[in-house]
Amino acid sequence: DTEVTQTPKHLVMGMTNKKSLKCEQHMGHRAMYWYKQKAKKPPELMFVYSYEKLSINESVPSRFSPECPNSSLLNLHLHALQPEDSALYLCASSQWETSGNTIYFGEGSWLTVV
Amino acid sequence: AQKITQTQPGMFVQEKEAVTLDCTYDTSDQSYGLFWYKQPSSGEMIFLIYQGSYDEQNATEGRYSLNFQKARKSANLVISASQLGDSAMYFCAMREVGDTLTGGGNKLTFGTGTQLKVEL
């Protein structure tokens, strides 16, 4: 079983809605990540948090707003999304961002924007 | 430029047989890591195996082994004794270490994946 927990599993939202995706890990990992995966494509990195600070933003539009309240939690706030933002959003964590340690993923949140 | 190449969009294998999924990579870094993940239709990205660039021995995890040929820049996944539950998409990925001055970053770049189907 994965030790990275993502909620909700499925989310349908309108283009004017504000919603959030949540991710939690209790492995003591200090690096957490958001990836976006479109259908039949590989995941693409969005954000990296290291020690609760944003260390990488892959030029993601501002309608996606990440937040790391503490070392165990990672949120992705969604506002004014477009239908093309519909995708699988994967959260991941690793022990430390620049180490060779394994990067573990959650089960993902399937987002549909209508 | 694409740094991870998986040339097999789809593969079929009979149950109990072994199968090799190909992965080649390109990097100028001396220190890097290579991962294989399995993604069933449910969407979860399941870690299978990891190989560091300085590891002299090929990594093994149960029925999974990684055939690491550094000079050829290849990191093929071998699954022995295939099972019906192995049917899934398989991704090869490479870890790049980011700029430590800006806080670093453990960026994973994925290949396009290989869809494996295990048949009776």
PDB file of N, CA and C in Angstrom, chain A residues 2 9 33 35 37 42-43 45 55-56 58 88 90 96-100 102-103 105-107 110, chain B residues 35 37 39 41-45 47 50 91 95 97 100 102-108 110-112:
ATOM      1  N   THR A   2       0.442   2.276  -0.760  1.00  0.00           N
ATOM      2  CA  THR A   2       1.179   3.507  -0.816  1.00  0.00           C
ATOM      3  C   THR A   2       1.121   4.206   0.518  1.00  0.00           C
ATOM      4  N   LYS A   9     -10.043  11.384  -4.435  1.00  0.00           N
ATOM      5  CA  LYS A   9      -9.655  10.489  -5.520  1.00  0.00           C
ATOM      6  C   LYS A   9     -10.169  11.027  -6.858  1.00  0.00           C
ATOM      7  N   TYR A  33       6.273  16.698  -3.941  1.00  0.00           N
ATOM      8  CA  TYR A  33       6.173  17.070  -5.348  1.00  0.00           C
ATOM      9  C   TYR A  33       4.734  16.997  -5.834  1.00  0.00           C
ATOM     10  N   TYR A  35       2.905  16.428  -9.608  1.00  0.00           N
ATOM     11  CA  TYR A  35       3.028  16.119 -11.023  1.00  0.00           C
ATOM     12  C   TYR A  35       1.638  16.148 -11.654  1.00  0.00           C
ATOM     13  N   GLN A  37      -0.480  14.611 -15.027  1.00  0.00           N
ATOM     14  CA  GLN A  37      -0.410  13.596 -16.077  1.00  0.00           C
ATOM     15  C   GLN A  37      -1.673  13.627 -16.926  1.00  0.00           C
ATOM     16  N   PRO A  42       3.267  10.750 -20.164  1.00  0.00           N
ATOM     17  CA  PRO A  42       3.987  10.590 -18.899  1.00  0.00           C
ATOM     18  C   PRO A  42       3.708  11.760 -17.967  1.00  0.00           C
ATOM     19  N   PRO A  43       3.946  11.575 -16.676  1.00  0.00           N
ATOM     20  CA  PRO A  43       3.773  12.684 -15.731  1.00  0.00           C
ATOM     21  C   PRO A  43       4.775  13.800 -16.006  1.00  0.00           C
ATOM     22  N   LEU A  45       6.460  17.284 -14.123  1.00  0.00           N
ATOM     23  CA  LEU A  45       6.665  17.962 -12.847  1.00  0.00           C
ATOM     24  C   LEU A  45       6.032  19.342 -12.862  1.00  0.00           C
ATOM     25  N   SER A  55      10.862  25.053  -3.939  1.00  0.00           N
ATOM     26  CA  SER A  55      12.191  25.107  -4.540  1.00  0.00           C
ATOM     27  C   SER A  55      12.142  25.056  -6.069  1.00  0.00           C
ATOM     28  N   ILE A  56      11.115  24.503  -6.619  1.00  0.00           N
ATOM     29  CA  ILE A  56      10.971  24.457  -8.081  1.00  0.00           C
ATOM     30  C   ILE A  56       9.523  24.724  -8.461  1.00  0.00           C
ATOM     31  N   GLU A  58       7.773  24.787 -12.178  1.00  0.00           N
ATOM     32  CA  GLU A  58       8.035  24.565 -13.591  1.00  0.00           C
ATOM     33  C   GLU A  58       7.140  25.445 -14.468  1.00  0.00           C
ATOM     34  N   LEU A  88      -4.781  13.716 -14.373  1.00  0.00           N
ATOM     35  CA  LEU A  88      -4.461  13.024 -13.125  1.00  0.00           C
ATOM     36  C   LEU A  88      -3.353  13.830 -12.438  1.00  0.00           C
ATOM     37  N   LEU A  90      -0.682  13.856  -9.505  1.00  0.00           N
ATOM     38  CA  LEU A  90       0.039  12.928  -8.658  1.00  0.00           C
ATOM     39  C   LEU A  90       0.915  13.693  -7.668  1.00  0.00           C
ATOM     40  N   TRP A  96      14.887  13.217   0.828  1.00  0.00           N
ATOM     41  CA  TRP A  96      15.524  14.515   0.687  1.00  0.00           C
ATOM     42  C   TRP A  96      15.697  14.769  -0.786  1.00  0.00           C
ATOM     43  N   GLU A  97      15.524  15.984  -1.194  1.00  0.00           N
ATOM     44  CA  GLU A  97      15.337  16.264  -2.601  1.00  0.00           C
ATOM     45  C   GLU A  97      16.531  15.913  -3.463  1.00  0.00           C
ATOM     46  N   THR A  98      17.736  16.030  -2.977  1.00  0.00           N
ATOM     47  CA  THR A  98      18.876  15.790  -3.848  1.00  0.00           C
ATOM     48  C   THR A  98      19.545  14.450  -3.581  1.00  0.00           C
ATOM     49  N   SER A  99      18.912  13.614  -2.802  1.00  0.00           N
ATOM     50  CA  SER A  99      19.515  12.320  -2.523  1.00  0.00           C
ATOM     51  C   SER A  99      19.081  11.302  -3.571  1.00  0.00           C
ATOM     52  N   GLY A 100      19.643  10.155  -3.459  1.00  0.00           N
ATOM     53  CA  GLY A 100      19.265   9.105  -4.401  1.00  0.00           C
ATOM     54  C   GLY A 100      18.105   8.286  -3.914  1.00  0.00           C
ATOM     55  N   THR A 102      14.439   6.836  -2.972  1.00  0.00           N
ATOM     56  CA  THR A 102      13.270   6.546  -3.795  1.00  0.00           C
ATOM     57  C   THR A 102      12.228   7.653  -3.678  1.00  0.00           C
ATOM     58  N   ILE A 103      11.583   7.923  -4.766  1.00  0.00           N
ATOM     59  CA  ILE A 103      10.483   8.875  -4.818  1.00  0.00           C
ATOM     60  C   ILE A 103       9.185   8.074  -4.874  1.00  0.00           C
ATOM     61  N   PHE A 105       5.038   7.785  -4.918  1.00  0.00           N
ATOM     62  CA  PHE A 105       3.867   8.488  -5.402  1.00  0.00           C
ATOM     63  C   PHE A 105       2.607   8.031  -4.681  1.00  0.00           C
ATOM     64  N   GLY A 106       1.630   8.913  -4.667  1.00  0.00           N
ATOM     65  CA  GLY A 106       0.304   8.568  -4.187  1.00  0.00           C
ATOM     66  C   GLY A 106      -0.531   7.975  -5.302  1.00  0.00           C
ATOM     67  N   GLU A 107      -1.800   7.731  -5.001  1.00  0.00           N
ATOM     68  CA  GLU A 107      -2.697   7.106  -5.971  1.00  0.00           C
ATOM     69  C   GLU A 107      -3.232   8.096  -6.985  1.00  0.00           C
ATOM     70  N   TRP A 110      -7.977  12.349  -9.739  1.00  0.00           N
ATOM     71  CA  TRP A 110      -8.466  12.559 -11.101  1.00  0.00           C
ATOM     72  C   TRP A 110      -9.320  13.823 -11.111  1.00  0.00           C
TER      73      TRP A 110
ATOM     74  N   PHE B  35      14.896   5.108 -12.434  1.00  0.00           N
ATOM     75  CA  PHE B  35      13.765   4.470 -11.766  1.00  0.00           C
ATOM     76  C   PHE B  35      12.881   3.767 -12.786  1.00  0.00           C
ATOM     77  N   TYR B  37       8.764   2.605 -12.813  1.00  0.00           N
ATOM     78  CA  TYR B  37       7.476   2.640 -12.137  1.00  0.00           C
ATOM     79  C   TYR B  37       6.451   1.874 -12.952  1.00  0.00           C
ATOM     80  N   GLN B  39       2.305   1.655 -13.619  1.00  0.00           N
ATOM     81  CA  GLN B  39       1.071   2.403 -13.441  1.00  0.00           C
ATOM     82  C   GLN B  39      -0.107   1.612 -13.998  1.00  0.00           C
ATOM     83  N   SER B  41      -4.247   0.863 -14.515  1.00  0.00           N
ATOM     84  CA  SER B  41      -5.282   1.776 -15.000  1.00  0.00           C
ATOM     85  C   SER B  41      -5.895   2.621 -13.887  1.00  0.00           C
ATOM     86  N   SER B  42      -5.730   2.211 -12.656  1.00  0.00           N
ATOM     87  CA  SER B  42      -6.244   2.992 -11.523  1.00  0.00           C
ATOM     88  C   SER B  42      -5.518   4.321 -11.372  1.00  0.00           C
ATOM     89  N   GLY B  43      -4.305   4.413 -11.904  1.00  0.00           N
ATOM     90  CA  GLY B  43      -3.573   5.671 -11.883  1.00  0.00           C
ATOM     91  C   GLY B  43      -2.401   5.736 -10.916  1.00  0.00           C
ATOM     92  N   GLU B  44      -2.382   4.865  -9.931  1.00  0.00           N
ATOM     93  CA  GLU B  44      -1.295   4.930  -8.958  1.00  0.00           C
ATOM     94  C   GLU B  44       0.048   4.641  -9.621  1.00  0.00           C
ATOM     95  N   MET B  45       1.052   5.394  -9.267  1.00  0.00           N
ATOM     96  CA  MET B  45       2.394   5.197  -9.794  1.00  0.00           C
ATOM     97  C   MET B  45       3.172   4.396  -8.758  1.00  0.00           C
ATOM     98  N   PHE B  47       6.351   2.394  -7.380  1.00  0.00           N
ATOM     99  CA  PHE B  47       7.794   2.250  -7.516  1.00  0.00           C
ATOM    100  C   PHE B  47       8.183   0.778  -7.612  1.00  0.00           C
ATOM    101  N   TYR B  50      15.234   0.879  -8.407  1.00  0.00           N
ATOM    102  CA  TYR B  50      16.076   2.057  -8.555  1.00  0.00           C
ATOM    103  C   TYR B  50      17.531   1.636  -8.805  1.00  0.00           C
ATOM    104  N   PHE B  91       6.835   2.913 -16.756  1.00  0.00           N
ATOM    105  CA  PHE B  91       7.601   4.108 -17.069  1.00  0.00           C
ATOM    106  C   PHE B  91       9.025   3.987 -16.540  1.00  0.00           C
ATOM    107  N   ARG B  95      16.326  10.707 -12.583  1.00  0.00           N
ATOM    108  CA  ARG B  95      16.363  11.784 -11.602  1.00  0.00           C
ATOM    109  C   ARG B  95      17.511  12.709 -11.945  1.00  0.00           C
ATOM    110  N   VAL B  97      19.474  16.079 -10.495  1.00  0.00           N
ATOM    111  CA  VAL B  97      19.653  16.871  -9.298  1.00  0.00           C
ATOM    112  C   VAL B  97      19.684  18.335  -9.687  1.00  0.00           C
ATOM    113  N   THR B 100      21.659  23.291  -6.285  1.00  0.00           N
ATOM    114  CA  THR B 100      21.589  23.332  -4.824  1.00  0.00           C
ATOM    115  C   THR B 100      21.588  24.764  -4.305  1.00  0.00           C
ATOM    116  N   THR B 102      19.789  27.190  -5.301  1.00  0.00           N
ATOM    117  CA  THR B 102      18.410  27.689  -5.233  1.00  0.00           C
ATOM    118  C   THR B 102      17.516  26.749  -4.447  1.00  0.00           C
ATOM    119  N   GLY B 103      18.120  25.833  -3.764  1.00  0.00           N
ATOM    120  CA  GLY B 103      17.322  24.910  -2.966  1.00  0.00           C
ATOM    121  C   GLY B 103      17.267  23.529  -3.545  1.00  0.00           C
ATOM    122  N   GLY B 104      17.818  23.380  -4.718  1.00  0.00           N
ATOM    123  CA  GLY B 104      17.895  22.040  -5.302  1.00  0.00           C
ATOM    124  C   GLY B 104      16.576  21.567  -5.849  1.00  0.00           C
ATOM    125  N   GLY B 105      16.529  20.371  -6.169  1.00  0.00           N
ATOM    126  CA  GLY B 105      15.296  19.811  -6.698  1.00  0.00           C
ATOM    127  C   GLY B 105      15.561  18.436  -7.238  1.00  0.00           C
ATOM    128  N   ASN B 106      14.691  17.560  -6.931  1.00  0.00           N
ATOM    129  CA  ASN B 106      14.815  16.185  -7.363  1.00  0.00           C
ATOM    130  C   ASN B 106      13.826  15.988  -8.497  1.00  0.00           C
ATOM    131  N   LYS B 107      14.235  16.332  -9.693  1.00  0.00           N
ATOM    132  CA  LYS B 107      13.320  16.309 -10.825  1.00  0.00           C
ATOM    133  C   LYS B 107      13.360  14.954 -11.498  1.00  0.00           C
ATOM    134  N   LEU B 108      12.200  14.376 -11.682  1.00  0.00           N
ATOM    135  CA  LEU B 108      12.080  13.128 -12.424  1.00  0.00           C
ATOM    136  C   LEU B 108      11.593  13.433 -13.832  1.00  0.00           C
ATOM    137  N   PHE B 110      10.312  11.480 -17.160  1.00  0.00           N
ATOM    138  CA  PHE B 110       9.779  10.173 -17.530  1.00  0.00           C
ATOM    139  C   PHE B 110       9.900   9.921 -19.024  1.00  0.00           C
ATOM    140  N   GLY B 111      10.043   8.651 -19.373  1.00  0.00           N
ATOM    141  CA  GLY B 111       9.876   8.248 -20.760  1.00  0.00           C
ATOM    142  C   GLY B 111       8.397   8.180 -21.108  1.00  0.00           C
ATOM    143  N   THR B 112       8.100   7.832 -22.339  1.00  0.00           N
ATOM    144  CA  THR B 112       6.716   7.811 -22.811  1.00  0.00           C
ATOM    145  C   THR B 112       5.950   6.570 -22.393  1.00  0.00           C
TER     146      THR B 112
END
